[in-house]
Amino acid sequence: MRYDTLSRSRSTLNRRVQAAASAADLPGRVYPHCLRATAASYHAYKGVAPVPLQALMGWSDLATAQKYSRISGTATADALRRFHHG
């Protein structure tokens, strides 16, 4: 299949994401921005630094990448605290 020949309108993309989410039996509402945020969170949790994360996601503002890095750092610290202290 040639992906560069597929329509890329917003409604087409949303419809394709919904079809994939249904086929994968994912609960809740799944939409392109949700998947993008999930990808950003995943990479931040895996330790991708803010500048490479910014480049990967195509953000013009470094603060956006730093937000994901701070959130992942806080979540990691919280998980470690729960694990080690009860």
PDB file of C-alpha atoms in Angstrom:
ATOM      1  CA  MET A   1       0.000   0.000   0.000  1.00  0.00           C
ATOM      2  CA  ARG A   2       1.294   3.466  -0.866  1.00  0.00           C
ATOM      3  CA  TYR A   3       0.636   5.795   2.055  1.00  0.00           C
ATOM      4  CA  ASP A   4       1.618   8.965   0.187  1.00  0.00           C
ATOM      5  CA  THR A   5      -1.422   8.566  -2.068  1.00  0.00           C
ATOM      6  CA  LEU A   6      -3.993   8.420   0.753  1.00  0.00           C
ATOM      7  CA  SER A   7      -6.186  11.385   1.570  1.00  0.00           C
ATOM      8  CA  ARG A   8      -4.940  13.334   4.584  1.00  0.00           C
ATOM      9  CA  SER A   9      -7.922  15.490   5.436  1.00  0.00           C
ATOM     10  CA  ARG A  10      -8.771  15.889   9.114  1.00  0.00           C
ATOM     11  CA  SER A  11     -11.999  13.901   8.820  1.00  0.00           C
ATOM     12  CA  THR A  12     -10.282  11.094   6.897  1.00  0.00           C
ATOM     13  CA  LEU A  13      -7.485  10.874   9.445  1.00  0.00           C
ATOM     14  CA  ASN A  14      -9.968  10.840  12.354  1.00  0.00           C
ATOM     15  CA  ARG A  15     -12.010   8.130  10.643  1.00  0.00           C
ATOM     16  CA  ARG A  16      -8.910   5.979  10.081  1.00  0.00           C
ATOM     17  CA  VAL A  17      -7.758   6.378  13.674  1.00  0.00           C
ATOM     18  CA  GLN A  18     -11.240   5.450  14.926  1.00  0.00           C
ATOM     19  CA  ALA A  19     -11.290   2.373  12.669  1.00  0.00           C
ATOM     20  CA  ALA A  20      -7.868   1.276  13.948  1.00  0.00           C
ATOM     21  CA  ALA A  21      -8.931   1.863  17.570  1.00  0.00           C
ATOM     22  CA  SER A  22     -12.074  -0.200  17.021  1.00  0.00           C
ATOM     23  CA  ALA A  23     -10.110  -2.995  15.364  1.00  0.00           C
ATOM     24  CA  ALA A  24      -7.693  -2.993  18.317  1.00  0.00           C
ATOM     25  CA  ASP A  25     -10.600  -3.016  20.808  1.00  0.00           C
ATOM     26  CA  LEU A  26      -9.294   0.130  22.542  1.00  0.00           C
ATOM     27  CA  PRO A  27     -11.684   1.549  25.129  1.00  0.00           C
ATOM     28  CA  GLY A  28     -12.642   5.208  25.216  1.00  0.00           C
ATOM     29  CA  ARG A  29     -12.201   7.911  22.655  1.00  0.00           C
ATOM     30  CA  VAL A  30      -9.038   7.715  20.552  1.00  0.00           C
ATOM     31  CA  TYR A  31      -8.087  10.587  18.257  1.00  0.00           C
ATOM     32  CA  PRO A  32      -4.886  11.719  16.496  1.00  0.00           C
ATOM     33  CA  HIS A  33      -3.855  14.311  19.087  1.00  0.00           C
ATOM     34  CA  CYS A  34      -4.308  11.717  21.835  1.00  0.00           C
ATOM     35  CA  LEU A  35      -1.943   9.373  19.991  1.00  0.00           C
ATOM     36  CA  ARG A  36       0.577  12.200  19.539  1.00  0.00           C
ATOM     37  CA  ALA A  37       0.481  13.027  23.260  1.00  0.00           C
ATOM     38  CA  THR A  38       0.874   9.334  24.070  1.00  0.00           C
ATOM     39  CA  ALA A  39       3.933   9.133  21.821  1.00  0.00           C
ATOM     40  CA  ALA A  40       5.447  12.213  23.462  1.00  0.00           C
ATOM     41  CA  SER A  41       4.811  10.816  26.951  1.00  0.00           C
ATOM     42  CA  TYR A  42       6.225   7.422  26.003  1.00  0.00           C
ATOM     43  CA  HIS A  43       9.449   8.909  24.689  1.00  0.00           C
ATOM     44  CA  ALA A  44       9.814  11.235  27.691  1.00  0.00           C
ATOM     45  CA  TYR A  45       9.330   8.275  30.086  1.00  0.00           C
ATOM     46  CA  LYS A  46      11.999   6.382  28.153  1.00  0.00           C
ATOM     47  CA  GLY A  47      14.422   9.236  28.833  1.00  0.00           C
ATOM     48  CA  VAL A  48      14.483  11.172  25.571  1.00  0.00           C
ATOM     49  CA  ALA A  49      15.824  14.614  26.499  1.00  0.00           C
ATOM     50  CA  PRO A  50      13.714  17.727  25.785  1.00  0.00           C
ATOM     51  CA  VAL A  51      15.656  18.970  22.725  1.00  0.00           C
ATOM     52  CA  PRO A  52      15.534  15.639  20.835  1.00  0.00           C
ATOM     53  CA  LEU A  53      11.896  15.212  21.916  1.00  0.00           C
ATOM     54  CA  GLN A  54      11.134  18.659  20.505  1.00  0.00           C
ATOM     55  CA  ALA A  55      12.762  17.707  17.204  1.00  0.00           C
ATOM     56  CA  LEU A  56      10.988  14.334  17.083  1.00  0.00           C
ATOM     57  CA  MET A  57       7.564  15.839  17.698  1.00  0.00           C
ATOM     58  CA  GLY A  58       8.140  18.933  15.547  1.00  0.00           C
ATOM     59  CA  TRP A  59       7.327  21.458  18.266  1.00  0.00           C
ATOM     60  CA  SER A  60       8.520  25.021  17.716  1.00  0.00           C
ATOM     61  CA  ASP A  61       8.617  25.740  21.454  1.00  0.00           C
ATOM     62  CA  LEU A  62      11.067  23.852  23.674  1.00  0.00           C
ATOM     63  CA  ALA A  63       8.760  24.493  26.652  1.00  0.00           C
ATOM     64  CA  THR A  64       6.309  21.936  25.264  1.00  0.00           C
ATOM     65  CA  ALA A  65       8.947  19.203  25.334  1.00  0.00           C
ATOM     66  CA  GLN A  66      10.100  20.318  28.778  1.00  0.00           C
ATOM     67  CA  LYS A  67       6.523  19.942  30.046  1.00  0.00           C
ATOM     68  CA  TYR A  68       6.455  16.286  28.963  1.00  0.00           C
ATOM     69  CA  SER A  69       9.880  15.700  30.519  1.00  0.00           C
ATOM     70  CA  ARG A  70       8.807  17.258  33.838  1.00  0.00           C
ATOM     71  CA  ILE A  71       5.598  15.234  33.905  1.00  0.00           C
ATOM     72  CA  SER A  72       7.462  12.006  33.188  1.00  0.00           C
ATOM     73  CA  GLY A  73      10.089  12.828  35.825  1.00  0.00           C
ATOM     74  CA  THR A  74       7.413  13.532  38.423  1.00  0.00           C
ATOM     75  CA  ALA A  75       5.513  10.353  37.560  1.00  0.00           C
ATOM     76  CA  THR A  76       8.718   8.323  37.737  1.00  0.00           C
ATOM     77  CA  ALA A  77       9.633   9.798  41.123  1.00  0.00           C
ATOM     78  CA  ASP A  78       6.114   9.106  42.433  1.00  0.00           C
ATOM     79  CA  ALA A  79       6.238   5.502  41.209  1.00  0.00           C
ATOM     80  CA  LEU A  80       9.630   4.937  42.830  1.00  0.00           C
ATOM     81  CA  ARG A  81       8.400   6.433  46.103  1.00  0.00           C
ATOM     82  CA  ARG A  82       5.353   4.129  46.090  1.00  0.00           C
ATOM     83  CA  PHE A  83       7.523   1.129  45.283  1.00  0.00           C
ATOM     84  CA  HIS A  84      10.131   1.786  47.970  1.00  0.00           C
ATOM     85  CA  HIS A  85       7.931   3.238  50.706  1.00  0.00           C
ATOM     86  CA  GLY A  86       4.802   1.291  50.683  1.00  0.00           C
TER      87      GLY A  86
END
